[in-house]
Coordinates of C-alpha atoms and ligand atoms in Angstrom, one line a residue:
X1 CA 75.7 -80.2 34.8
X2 CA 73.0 -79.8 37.1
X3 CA 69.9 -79.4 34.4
X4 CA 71.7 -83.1 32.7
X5 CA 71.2 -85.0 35.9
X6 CA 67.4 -83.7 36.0
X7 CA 67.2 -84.6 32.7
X8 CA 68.2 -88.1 33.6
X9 CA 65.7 -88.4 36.6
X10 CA 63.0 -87.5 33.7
X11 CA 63.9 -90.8 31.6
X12 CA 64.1 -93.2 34.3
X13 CA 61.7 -95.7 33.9
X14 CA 61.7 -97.8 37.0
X15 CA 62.9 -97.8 40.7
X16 CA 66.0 -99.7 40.7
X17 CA 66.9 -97.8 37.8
X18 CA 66.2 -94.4 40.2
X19 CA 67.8 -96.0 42.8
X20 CA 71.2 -96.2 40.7
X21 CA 71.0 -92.7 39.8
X22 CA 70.2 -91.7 43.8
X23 CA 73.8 -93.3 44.0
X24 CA 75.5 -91.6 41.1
X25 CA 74.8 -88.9 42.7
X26 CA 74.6 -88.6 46.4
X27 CA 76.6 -92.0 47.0
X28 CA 80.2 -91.7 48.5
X29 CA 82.1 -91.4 45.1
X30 CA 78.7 -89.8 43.4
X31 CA 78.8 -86.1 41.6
X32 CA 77.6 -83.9 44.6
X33 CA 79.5 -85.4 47.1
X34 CA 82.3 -85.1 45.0
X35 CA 81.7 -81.7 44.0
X36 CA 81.0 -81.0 47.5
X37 CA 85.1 -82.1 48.3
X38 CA 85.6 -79.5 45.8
X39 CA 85.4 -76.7 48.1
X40 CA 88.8 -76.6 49.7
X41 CA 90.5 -75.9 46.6
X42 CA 87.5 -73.0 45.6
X43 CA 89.3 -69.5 46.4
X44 CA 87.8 -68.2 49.5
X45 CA 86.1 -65.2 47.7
X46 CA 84.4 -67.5 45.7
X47 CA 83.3 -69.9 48.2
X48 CA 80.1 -68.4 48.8
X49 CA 79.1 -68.4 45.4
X50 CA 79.9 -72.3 45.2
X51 CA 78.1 -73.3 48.3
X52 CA 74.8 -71.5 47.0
X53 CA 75.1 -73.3 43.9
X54 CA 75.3 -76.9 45.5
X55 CA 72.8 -76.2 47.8
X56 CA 70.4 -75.3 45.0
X57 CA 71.3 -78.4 42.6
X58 CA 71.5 -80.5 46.0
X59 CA 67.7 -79.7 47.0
X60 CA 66.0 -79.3 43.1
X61 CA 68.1 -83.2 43.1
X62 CA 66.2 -84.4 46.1
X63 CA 63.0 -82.9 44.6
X64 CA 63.4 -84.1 41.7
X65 CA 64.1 -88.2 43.2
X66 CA 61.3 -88.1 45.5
X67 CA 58.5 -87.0 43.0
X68 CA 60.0 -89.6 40.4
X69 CA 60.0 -92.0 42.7
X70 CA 56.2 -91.2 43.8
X71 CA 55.1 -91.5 40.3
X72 CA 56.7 -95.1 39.4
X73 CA 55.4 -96.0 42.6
X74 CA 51.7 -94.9 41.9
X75 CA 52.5 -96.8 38.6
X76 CA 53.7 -100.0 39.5
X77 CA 50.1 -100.4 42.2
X78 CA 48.4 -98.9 38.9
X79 CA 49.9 -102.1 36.8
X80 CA 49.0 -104.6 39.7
X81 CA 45.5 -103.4 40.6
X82 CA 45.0 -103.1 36.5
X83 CA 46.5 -107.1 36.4
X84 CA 44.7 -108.4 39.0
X85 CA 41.3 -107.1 38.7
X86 CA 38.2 -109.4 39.1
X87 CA 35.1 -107.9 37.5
X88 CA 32.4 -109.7 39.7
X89 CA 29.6 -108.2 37.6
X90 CA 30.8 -110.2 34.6
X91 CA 28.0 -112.9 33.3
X92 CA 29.3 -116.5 33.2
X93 CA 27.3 -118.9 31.4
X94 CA 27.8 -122.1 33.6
X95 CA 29.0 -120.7 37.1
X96 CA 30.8 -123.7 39.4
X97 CA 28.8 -124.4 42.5
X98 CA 30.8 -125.3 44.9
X99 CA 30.1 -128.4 47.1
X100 CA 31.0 -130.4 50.6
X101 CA 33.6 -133.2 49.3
X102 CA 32.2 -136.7 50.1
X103 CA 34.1 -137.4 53.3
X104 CA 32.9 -134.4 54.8
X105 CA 29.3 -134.4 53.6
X106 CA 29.1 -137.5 55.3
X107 CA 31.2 -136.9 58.6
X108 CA 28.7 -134.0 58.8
X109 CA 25.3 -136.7 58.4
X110 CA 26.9 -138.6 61.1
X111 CA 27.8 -136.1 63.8
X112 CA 24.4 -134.3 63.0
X113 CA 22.6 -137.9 63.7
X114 CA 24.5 -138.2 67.1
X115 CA 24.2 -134.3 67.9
X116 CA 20.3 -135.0 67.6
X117 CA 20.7 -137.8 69.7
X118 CA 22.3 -135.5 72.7
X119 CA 25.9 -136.7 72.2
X120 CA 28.4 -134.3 72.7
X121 CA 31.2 -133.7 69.7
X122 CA 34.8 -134.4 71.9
X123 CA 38.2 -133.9 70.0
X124 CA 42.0 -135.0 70.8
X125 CA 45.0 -134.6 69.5
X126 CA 46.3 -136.2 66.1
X127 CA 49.8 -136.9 67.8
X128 CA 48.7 -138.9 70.9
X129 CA 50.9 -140.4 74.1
X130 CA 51.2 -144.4 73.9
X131 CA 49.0 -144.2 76.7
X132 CA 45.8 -142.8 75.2
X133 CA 46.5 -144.7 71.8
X134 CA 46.8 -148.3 73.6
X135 CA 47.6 -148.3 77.4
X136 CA 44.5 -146.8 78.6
X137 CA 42.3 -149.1 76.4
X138 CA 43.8 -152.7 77.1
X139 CA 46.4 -152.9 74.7
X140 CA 49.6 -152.8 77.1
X141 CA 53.1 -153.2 75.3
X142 CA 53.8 -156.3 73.7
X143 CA 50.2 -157.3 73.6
X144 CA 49.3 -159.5 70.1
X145 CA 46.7 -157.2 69.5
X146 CA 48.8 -154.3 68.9
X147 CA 50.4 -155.6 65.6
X148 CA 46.1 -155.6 64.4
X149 CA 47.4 -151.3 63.6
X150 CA 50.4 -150.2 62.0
X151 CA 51.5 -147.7 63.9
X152 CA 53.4 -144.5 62.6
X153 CA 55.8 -143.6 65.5
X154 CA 57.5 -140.4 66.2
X155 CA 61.4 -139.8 66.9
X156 CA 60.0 -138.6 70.4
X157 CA 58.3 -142.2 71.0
X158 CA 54.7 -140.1 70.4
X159 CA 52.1 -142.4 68.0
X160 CA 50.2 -140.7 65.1
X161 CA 46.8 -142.3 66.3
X162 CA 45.7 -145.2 65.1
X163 CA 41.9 -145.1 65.5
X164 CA 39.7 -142.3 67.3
X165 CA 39.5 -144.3 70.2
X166 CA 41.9 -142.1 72.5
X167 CA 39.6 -139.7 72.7
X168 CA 37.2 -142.4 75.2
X169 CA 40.1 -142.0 76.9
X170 CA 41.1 -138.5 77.1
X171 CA 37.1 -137.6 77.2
X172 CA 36.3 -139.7 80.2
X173 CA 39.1 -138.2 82.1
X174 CA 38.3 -134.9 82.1
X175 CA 34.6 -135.7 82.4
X176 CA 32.4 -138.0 85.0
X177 CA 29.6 -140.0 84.1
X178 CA 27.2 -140.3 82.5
X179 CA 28.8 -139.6 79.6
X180 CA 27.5 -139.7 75.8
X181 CA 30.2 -138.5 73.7
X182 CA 31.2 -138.7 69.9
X183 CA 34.9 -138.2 68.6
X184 CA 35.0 -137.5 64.8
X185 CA 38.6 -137.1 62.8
X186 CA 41.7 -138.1 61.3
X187 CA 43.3 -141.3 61.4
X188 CA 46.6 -142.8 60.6
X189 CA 47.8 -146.2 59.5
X190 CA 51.1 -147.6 57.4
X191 CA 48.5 -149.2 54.8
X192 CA 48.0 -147.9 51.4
X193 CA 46.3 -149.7 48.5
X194 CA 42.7 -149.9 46.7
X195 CA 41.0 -149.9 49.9
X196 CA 43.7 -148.2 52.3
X197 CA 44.9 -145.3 52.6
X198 CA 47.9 -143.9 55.3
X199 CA 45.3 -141.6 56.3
X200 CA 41.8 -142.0 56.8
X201 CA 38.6 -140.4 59.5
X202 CA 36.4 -142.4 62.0
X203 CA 34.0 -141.4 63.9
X204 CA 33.9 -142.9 67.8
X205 CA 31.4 -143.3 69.5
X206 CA 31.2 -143.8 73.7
X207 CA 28.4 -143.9 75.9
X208 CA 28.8 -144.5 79.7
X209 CA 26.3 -144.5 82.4
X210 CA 25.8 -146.0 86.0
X211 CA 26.5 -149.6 86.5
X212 CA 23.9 -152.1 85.2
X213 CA 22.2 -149.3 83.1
X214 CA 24.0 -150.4 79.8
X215 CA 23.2 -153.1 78.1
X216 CA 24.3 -154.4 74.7
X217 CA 20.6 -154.1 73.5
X218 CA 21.2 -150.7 74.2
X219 CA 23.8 -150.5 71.9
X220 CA 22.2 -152.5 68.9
X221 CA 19.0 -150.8 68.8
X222 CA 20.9 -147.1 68.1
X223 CA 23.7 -148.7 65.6
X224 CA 20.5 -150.4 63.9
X225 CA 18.6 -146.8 64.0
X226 CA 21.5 -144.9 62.6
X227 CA 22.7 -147.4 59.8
X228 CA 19.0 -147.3 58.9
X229 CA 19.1 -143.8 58.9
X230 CA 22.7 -143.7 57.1
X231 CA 22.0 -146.5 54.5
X232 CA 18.2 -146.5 53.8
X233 CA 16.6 -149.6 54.2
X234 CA 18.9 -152.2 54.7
X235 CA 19.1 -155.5 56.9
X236 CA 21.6 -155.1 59.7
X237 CA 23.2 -158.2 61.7
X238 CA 25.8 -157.7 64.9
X239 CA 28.9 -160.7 64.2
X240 CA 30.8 -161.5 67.4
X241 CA 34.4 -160.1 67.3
X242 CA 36.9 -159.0 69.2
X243 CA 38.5 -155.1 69.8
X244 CA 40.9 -155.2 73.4
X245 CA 38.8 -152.6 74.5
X246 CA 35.0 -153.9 74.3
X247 CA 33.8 -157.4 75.6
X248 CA 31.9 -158.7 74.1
X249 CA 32.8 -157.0 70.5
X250 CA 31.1 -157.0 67.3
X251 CA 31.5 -156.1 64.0
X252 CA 28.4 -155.4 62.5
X253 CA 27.3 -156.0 58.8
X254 CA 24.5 -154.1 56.5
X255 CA 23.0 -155.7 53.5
X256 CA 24.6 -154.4 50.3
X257 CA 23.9 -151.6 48.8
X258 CA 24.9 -152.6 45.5
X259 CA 22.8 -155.8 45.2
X260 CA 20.7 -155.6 47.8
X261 CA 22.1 -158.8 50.0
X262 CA 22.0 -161.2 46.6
X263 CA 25.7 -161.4 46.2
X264 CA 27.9 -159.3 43.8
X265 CA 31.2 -158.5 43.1
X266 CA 31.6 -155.4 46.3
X267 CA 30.3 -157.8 48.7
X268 CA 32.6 -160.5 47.5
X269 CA 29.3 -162.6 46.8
X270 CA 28.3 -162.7 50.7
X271 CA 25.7 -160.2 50.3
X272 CA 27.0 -158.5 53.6
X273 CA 28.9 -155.4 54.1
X274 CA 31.3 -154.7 57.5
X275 CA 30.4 -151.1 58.5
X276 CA 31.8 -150.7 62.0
X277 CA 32.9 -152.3 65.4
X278 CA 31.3 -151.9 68.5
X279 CA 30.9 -153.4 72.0
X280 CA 30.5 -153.0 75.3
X281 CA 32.7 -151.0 77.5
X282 CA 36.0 -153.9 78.8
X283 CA 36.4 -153.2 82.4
X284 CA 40.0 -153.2 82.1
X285 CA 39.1 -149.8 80.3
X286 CA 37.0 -148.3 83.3
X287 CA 40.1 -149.2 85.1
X288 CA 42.4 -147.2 83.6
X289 CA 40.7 -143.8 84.4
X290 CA 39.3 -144.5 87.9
X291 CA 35.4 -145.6 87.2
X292 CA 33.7 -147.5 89.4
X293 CA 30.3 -148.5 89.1
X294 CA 29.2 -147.7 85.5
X295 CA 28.5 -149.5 82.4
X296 CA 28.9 -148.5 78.9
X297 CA 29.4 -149.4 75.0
X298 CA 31.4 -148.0 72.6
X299 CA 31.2 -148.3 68.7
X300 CA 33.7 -146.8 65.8
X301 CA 33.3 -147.0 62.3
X302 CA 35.1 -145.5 58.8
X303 CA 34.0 -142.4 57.8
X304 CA 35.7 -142.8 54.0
X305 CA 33.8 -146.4 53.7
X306 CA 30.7 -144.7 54.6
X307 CA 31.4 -142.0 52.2
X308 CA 32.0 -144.9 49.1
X309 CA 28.7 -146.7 49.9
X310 CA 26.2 -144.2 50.6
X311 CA 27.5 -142.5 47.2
X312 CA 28.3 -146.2 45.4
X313 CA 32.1 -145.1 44.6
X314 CA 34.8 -147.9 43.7
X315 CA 38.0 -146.3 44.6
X316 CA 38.9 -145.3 47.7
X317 CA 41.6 -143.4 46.5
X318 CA 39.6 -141.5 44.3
X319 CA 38.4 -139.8 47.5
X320 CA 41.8 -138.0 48.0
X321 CA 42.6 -137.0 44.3
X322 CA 40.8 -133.7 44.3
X323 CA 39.4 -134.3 41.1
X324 CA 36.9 -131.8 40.5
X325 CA 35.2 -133.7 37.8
X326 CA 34.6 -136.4 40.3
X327 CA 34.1 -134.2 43.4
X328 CA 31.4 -132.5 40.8
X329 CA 29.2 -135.3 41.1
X330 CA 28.4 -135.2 44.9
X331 CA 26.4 -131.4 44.3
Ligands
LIG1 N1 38.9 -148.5 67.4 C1 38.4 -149.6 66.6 C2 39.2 -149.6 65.3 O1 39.8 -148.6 64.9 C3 37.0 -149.5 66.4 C4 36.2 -149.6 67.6 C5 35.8 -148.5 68.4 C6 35.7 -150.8 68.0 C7 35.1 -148.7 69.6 C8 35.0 -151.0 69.2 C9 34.7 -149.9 70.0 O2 39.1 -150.5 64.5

């Protein structure tokens, strides 16, 4: 009896397999507990004899479990470590080099230029209060200029943010003049189509010092430095616009980079290409967070519109495929 179960053990092959037999044999209807229940009915003189006996097959069982089960363990980690082995001294004729996708190779450029420039690198939440998103910079409820972003709400009346700009907000509060501050990161807007999508990065931009020492000539001669230094050498021209938060606004304009300013099919035959907004500080703004005295411009631009011009690409969208044969290119 006992030598057939330790046969059994022998031909098991894997754990659940052992694990039946464990039952068969030690579970509540297996063969030593029920040869165990055997005893009352085993005539007292030979009692002794029948305990020894299923003691002995009771521990050589056990024994014999436990080192089966040791050795389809040690197998199984042999079988994964064998299947999952990665000989990193094997020759590959044309390795992959990695490389920084677009957006981020160009994020990086920008906050590099600013960093240079002694600007600090702010961040804020992607989930922002009402308040940071458009109270704080001039766009109360049920102003006009609120329907310019299509907001994503949350059930809990929270906004996805709609532009970087809360972090002027959230920045100058817990700071105090001067101030000189960039805010790179995600964005999020109900728009999707060739040159939309629901999620896109800026890069903000916020400078703030005492009052009257700000001008807007302050504020055109580093946007004209760094699209210079972004775009090569291009033309750059400030149009008067209008954001709630700056006045007077701009949106300024480089030369094309595909046809140099003569008029193609990118620049919709204008020769002119809109690269970011900017403007000077609204007081309204100051207001909100308790400055007095100061002066200051602000400017935000499209890190993904940056990204298709400096490296002349067609689709936006292509920028969020993950394509590695176009993501290739950008080594
Ligand atoms: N927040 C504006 C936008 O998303 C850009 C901007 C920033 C304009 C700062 C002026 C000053 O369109």
């Amino acid at each position: 009896m006992n030598t057939n179960w330790l046969e059994k053990i022998d031909t098991i092959k894997s754990l659940e397999e052992l694990e039946n037999l464990r039952i068969d044999i030690f579970g509540k209807k297996g063969y030593l507990t029920l040869e165990f229940a055997k005893m009352k009915e085993v005539p007292n003189e030979e009692k002794k004899e029948f305990a020894k006996h299923l003691n002995e097959a009771k521990i050589s069982l056990t024994e014999a479990l436990e080192n089966k089960k040791t050795i389809l363990m040690v197998d199984a980690l042999d079988k994964q470590l064998k299947s999952e082995k990665i000989d990193v001294t094997k020759f590959v004729a044309n390795p992959q080099i990695g490389a920084a996708h677009p957006v981020q190779f160009t994020m990086d450029r920008i906050i590099t230029y600013f960093q240079n420039l002694n600007f600090s690198v702010e961040d804020g939440p992607l989930v922002e209060d009402d308040f940071y998103n458009f109270e704080a910079l001039n766009l109360p409820a049920y102003h006009p200029a609120r329907d310019m972003q299509d907001t994503f709400y949350t059930k809990d009346g929270k906004v996805l943010r709609t532009h970087t700009s809360p972090v002027q907000i959230r920045t100058m509060l817990a700071q105090k003049p001067p101030i000189r501050m960039i805010a790179p990161g995600s964005v999020f807007r109900k728009d999707f189509d060739l040159t939309h999508t629901p999620m896109f990065h800026q890069v903000e931009g916020l400078v703030v010092a005492g009052e009257g020492e700000i001008s807007f000539a302050n504020l055109k001669y580093v946007m004209v430095e760094f699209l210079k230094h972004m775009f090569g050498d291009v033309e750059v021209r400030f149009r008067p616009s209008f954001f709630p938060f700056t006045e007077p606004s701009s949106e300024v304009d480089i030369s094309c980079v595909f046809c140099k300013g003569k008029g193609c099919r990118v620049c919709s035959g204008t020769g002119w290409l809109e690269v970011l907004g900017c403007g000077i500080v609204d007081i309204n703004v100051f207001e909100a967070v308790g400055y007095k005295n100061v002066s200051g411009y602000a400017f935000g631009l499209g890190v993904e519109r940056f990204a298709m011009l400096i490296h002349k690409i067609g689709d936006l969208r292509s920028l969020f495929e993950s394509d590695i044969r176009l993501l290739g290119q950008f080594k």
